[in-house]
XYZ file of C-alpha atoms in Angstrom:
314
model
C 98.303 71.663 144.127
C 96.877 74.247 146.381
C 95.138 77.228 145.102
C 94.736 79.698 147.589
C 92.213 83.014 146.589
C 93.839 86.215 146.228
C 94.502 88.996 148.794
C 92.493 91.454 146.118
C 91.980 94.505 149.517
C 95.833 94.943 148.427
C 95.412 96.166 144.806
C 97.166 98.761 144.060
C 95.519 101.952 143.110
C 96.775 105.006 141.532
C 94.352 108.316 139.935
C 92.778 108.538 137.370
C 94.208 112.454 136.974
C 97.405 110.667 136.042
C 96.826 107.903 133.407
C 96.659 108.827 129.950
C 93.917 108.240 127.595
C 93.516 107.157 124.181
C 89.967 108.973 123.813
C 88.835 112.322 124.365
C 86.211 113.924 123.724
C 87.293 117.250 121.892
C 87.857 114.084 118.746
C 84.658 113.294 118.539
C 82.191 113.608 115.540
C 80.177 116.609 115.293
C 77.083 115.861 113.995
C 76.496 117.125 109.357
C 73.862 120.131 110.050
C 71.709 119.735 106.545
C 72.821 122.374 104.727
C 76.284 122.677 105.595
C 79.394 122.869 103.756
C 81.882 120.065 102.405
C 84.790 121.421 105.287
C 82.679 121.646 107.555
C 81.644 117.405 106.772
C 85.592 116.799 106.615
C 86.425 118.875 109.892
C 83.402 117.237 112.075
C 84.713 113.971 111.411
C 85.813 112.368 114.482
C 90.306 112.403 114.606
C 91.037 108.683 115.425
C 92.398 105.906 113.545
C 91.595 105.590 109.932
C 89.948 109.563 109.749
C 93.713 110.339 111.219
C 95.477 108.901 108.696
C 92.840 109.983 105.183
C 94.042 113.982 106.978
C 97.599 112.687 106.896
C 97.174 111.363 103.136
C 95.489 114.644 102.532
C 97.827 116.539 103.658
C 101.039 115.318 102.380
C 99.471 115.340 98.851
C 98.905 118.500 99.342
C 102.267 119.776 100.455
C 103.360 117.210 96.570
C 101.555 119.110 95.245
C 102.180 122.981 96.428
C 106.424 121.866 96.782
C 105.567 120.607 93.418
C 106.644 116.436 93.674
C 105.065 113.942 92.128
C 101.700 112.874 93.024
C 101.807 108.781 91.672
C 98.719 107.488 91.058
C 98.920 103.010 90.564
C 95.512 101.591 90.462
C 93.980 98.638 88.796
C 90.624 98.408 86.608
C 87.592 98.236 89.406
C 87.837 101.972 89.761
C 87.245 102.822 85.967
C 84.473 99.716 86.253
C 82.497 102.291 89.110
C 82.617 105.783 87.066
C 86.104 107.624 88.591
C 87.845 108.530 85.741
C 85.682 112.039 86.336
C 87.653 112.250 89.512
C 90.866 111.262 88.388
C 91.095 113.382 85.427
C 90.214 116.141 86.546
C 93.146 115.526 89.405
C 95.518 115.736 85.839
C 93.948 119.087 84.199
C 94.819 120.189 88.216
C 98.121 119.638 88.593
C 97.186 117.062 91.629
C 98.426 113.688 89.360
C 101.379 114.015 88.110
C 101.743 110.211 86.782
C 99.271 107.003 86.121
C 99.838 104.456 85.671
C 98.260 100.500 85.787
C 97.287 97.048 84.513
C 96.629 96.105 81.436
C 92.311 95.416 82.002
C 92.417 99.299 83.360
C 93.529 100.499 79.432
C 91.532 98.579 78.353
C 87.809 99.924 80.219
C 89.797 102.811 80.066
C 89.772 102.837 75.917
C 86.923 100.648 75.386
C 85.065 103.959 77.492
C 86.150 106.263 74.929
C 85.525 104.897 72.245
C 81.987 104.097 72.996
C 81.231 105.171 76.158
C 80.544 102.048 78.017
C 82.017 98.486 78.712
C 82.423 95.598 81.172
C 81.012 92.747 79.355
C 79.427 89.414 81.865
C 82.226 86.882 82.114
C 79.761 84.429 83.050
C 77.858 83.987 80.316
C 80.646 84.731 77.650
C 82.770 81.904 79.541
C 79.692 79.886 79.624
C 79.993 79.727 75.792
C 83.271 80.860 74.608
C 82.728 84.161 73.648
C 84.014 86.191 77.159
C 86.188 88.664 75.607
C 86.343 88.616 71.817
C 84.799 91.131 70.636
C 86.690 92.120 67.575
C 86.521 96.403 67.636
C 88.661 96.133 71.066
C 91.291 94.780 70.387
C 91.235 95.231 66.545
C 92.138 99.030 67.521
C 93.915 98.312 70.549
C 97.124 95.234 68.631
C 97.206 98.060 66.471
C 97.279 101.532 68.346
C 100.059 99.009 70.313
C 101.747 98.582 67.186
C 101.825 102.225 65.858
C 103.158 102.276 68.901
C 106.332 100.829 69.122
C 106.706 101.361 65.210
C 107.230 104.873 66.603
C 109.287 104.780 69.942
C 106.434 104.752 72.420
C 105.526 103.038 75.143
C 101.762 101.210 75.715
C 100.563 103.982 77.270
C 100.869 107.396 75.312
C 100.751 104.905 72.176
C 97.418 103.484 73.492
C 96.241 107.246 74.263
C 97.374 109.154 70.912
C 95.792 106.174 68.751
C 91.963 107.859 70.733
C 93.221 111.189 70.011
C 93.277 110.415 66.646
C 90.215 109.095 65.695
C 89.089 111.329 67.405
C 86.828 108.839 69.796
C 83.530 110.351 71.570
C 84.538 110.205 75.252
C 88.645 111.615 75.534
C 86.754 113.796 78.394
C 86.352 110.786 80.336
C 89.596 108.781 79.242
C 93.094 108.623 81.417
C 95.066 107.751 78.495
C 93.331 110.393 75.634
C 93.382 112.975 78.707
C 97.332 112.015 79.608
C 98.039 112.174 76.234
C 97.491 115.350 75.855
C 98.680 117.055 79.046
C 102.202 114.849 78.168
C 101.417 112.963 80.973
C 103.533 109.773 82.021
C 101.006 106.960 81.731
C 101.628 103.778 82.242
C 100.701 100.827 80.928
C 102.105 96.885 83.000
C 101.209 93.912 80.701
C 100.612 90.182 81.775
C 100.263 89.134 78.646
C 97.634 86.233 79.238
C 95.576 88.521 81.419
C 93.739 91.140 78.680
C 90.898 90.166 76.624
C 93.057 91.922 73.949
C 96.021 89.098 73.957
C 92.891 86.321 71.902
C 92.462 88.807 69.448
C 93.991 86.750 65.744
C 95.894 90.542 65.539
C 97.792 89.890 68.874
C 101.743 89.965 68.791
C 102.895 88.636 71.686
C 106.741 91.018 70.982
C 104.809 94.551 70.898
C 102.497 93.805 73.826
C 106.743 92.953 75.984
C 108.194 96.442 74.204
C 105.148 98.918 74.756
C 105.316 97.783 78.301
C 108.799 97.317 79.381
C 109.509 100.673 77.587
C 106.608 101.796 80.320
C 108.228 100.016 82.701
C 111.531 102.283 81.941
C 109.257 105.368 82.795
C 107.650 104.598 86.018
C 111.088 104.055 86.641
C 112.217 107.306 85.651
C 108.883 108.697 88.007
C 109.775 106.912 91.207
C 113.920 108.511 90.575
C 111.288 112.017 91.748
C 109.795 110.850 94.373
C 111.277 112.460 96.346
C 108.797 114.379 98.574
C 105.853 112.607 96.899
C 103.327 110.538 96.932
C 101.867 107.158 95.891
C 98.077 106.432 95.769
C 97.824 102.943 94.734
C 93.961 102.183 94.129
C 92.958 98.313 94.045
C 95.778 97.270 92.498
C 96.400 93.685 94.429
C 99.754 92.283 92.543
C 100.820 94.265 89.757
C 101.458 97.796 90.594
C 103.614 96.431 93.584
C 105.090 94.685 92.554
C 106.139 96.679 89.586
C 106.831 99.605 92.287
C 108.756 98.185 93.825
C 110.944 96.811 91.273
C 110.772 101.297 89.942
C 111.768 102.233 92.860
C 115.112 99.688 93.151
C 115.810 100.871 90.022
C 115.883 104.359 90.973
C 117.863 103.505 93.702
C 119.668 101.872 92.306
C 120.963 104.428 89.581
C 122.063 106.554 92.510
C 118.742 108.529 93.012
C 117.954 109.573 96.537
C 114.235 108.680 97.344
C 113.497 107.702 100.295
C 111.186 110.002 102.110
C 107.776 110.067 100.677
C 104.542 109.379 101.285
C 102.565 106.166 99.996
C 98.596 105.170 100.669
C 96.914 102.299 99.180
C 92.902 102.201 99.043
C 90.927 99.181 98.266
C 87.960 97.530 99.556
C 90.764 94.639 101.359
C 94.361 94.474 102.999
C 96.555 92.510 100.673
C 99.936 91.208 101.422
C 101.613 92.843 98.371
C 100.141 96.313 98.627
C 100.629 96.108 102.386
C 104.785 94.378 102.492
C 105.164 96.132 98.726
C 103.032 99.457 99.437
C 102.442 100.733 102.486
C 106.064 99.145 104.341
C 109.037 98.752 102.555
C 109.642 100.872 100.230
C 108.723 104.125 103.148
C 111.526 102.431 105.996
C 113.883 104.649 104.879
C 111.900 107.315 106.259
C 108.633 107.756 104.408
C 104.942 106.981 105.821
C 103.045 104.563 104.580
C 98.835 104.312 104.789
C 95.980 101.752 103.945
C 92.299 102.611 103.912
C 90.051 100.100 103.794
C 86.408 100.332 101.989
C 84.254 101.147 98.656
C 86.137 103.302 96.052
C 83.487 104.637 94.228
C 82.827 106.265 97.700
C 86.726 106.398 99.489
C 88.334 107.474 96.894
C 85.669 111.439 95.793
C 86.355 111.458 99.704
C 89.492 111.452 99.185
C 89.903 113.918 96.333
C 86.822 116.471 98.129
C 89.249 116.795 101.515
C 92.902 117.129 98.559
C 90.425 120.098 96.969
C 89.069 121.352 100.364
C 92.920 121.382 101.502
C 94.807 123.344 99.013
C 91.816 125.780 98.970
C 92.933 125.790 102.737
């Protein structure tokens, strides 16, 4: 088998003026000037890739707020542990966030911040000596609040938020649970039994955990039923909330609610299967749009809500 050299002199070319280009200098970044405004910084970002997605997410949130459609925050616990509660609380008070849903760990860190201003123990040290998760106050207070809430017909989120307010804990202003109870915004806690430290406490009741979380699942399904034209932000939940969201959305559609045109966006430090499929792709197939931005929460989330604030002020 022989391979004769090709005659490159016969290659066909065409004028560059006829070529479509993906990169235009007009879309390049503008260097930030010391003392410049946040809006100037945002406008100076390069108009490519993730910045384009960020702008679309910001526009979707601002449009939903103006048109009084729901903006829902789903989240794991990490964003609480890196100090973002003031950002979320501010968004709740300004009518940007209309519902919050998180896992059991999120509720624990929020509740501990509320009553003592600190959270997040040294897991390795506690695991080594058998003391991990064995603090008395958190388990006793949260389990009592859940039991009392179930007796009064409340779900987990509302029960914990009301208990914090009744107890006049010193950091109510930092708590998503307490703020939601004050503003009567649904905050739902989706508990996987055995995953949270309060499940190790001698006062734990599996029946209470199940009933409280199931009521919150019903509430979350009602939130999803009104998502048309709204936005779902998933911050750092790789498993629980993507799974809960898919089921709640299915229930809403099964009951005849039109939930097709809405926006989803996941913000996390790495890409995961379930947020990609159950938040970004599958739910938006009927006419919505889904995004996935990768980056550290403590940077990305303040940037997101700052951009939303600027957009709403235009």
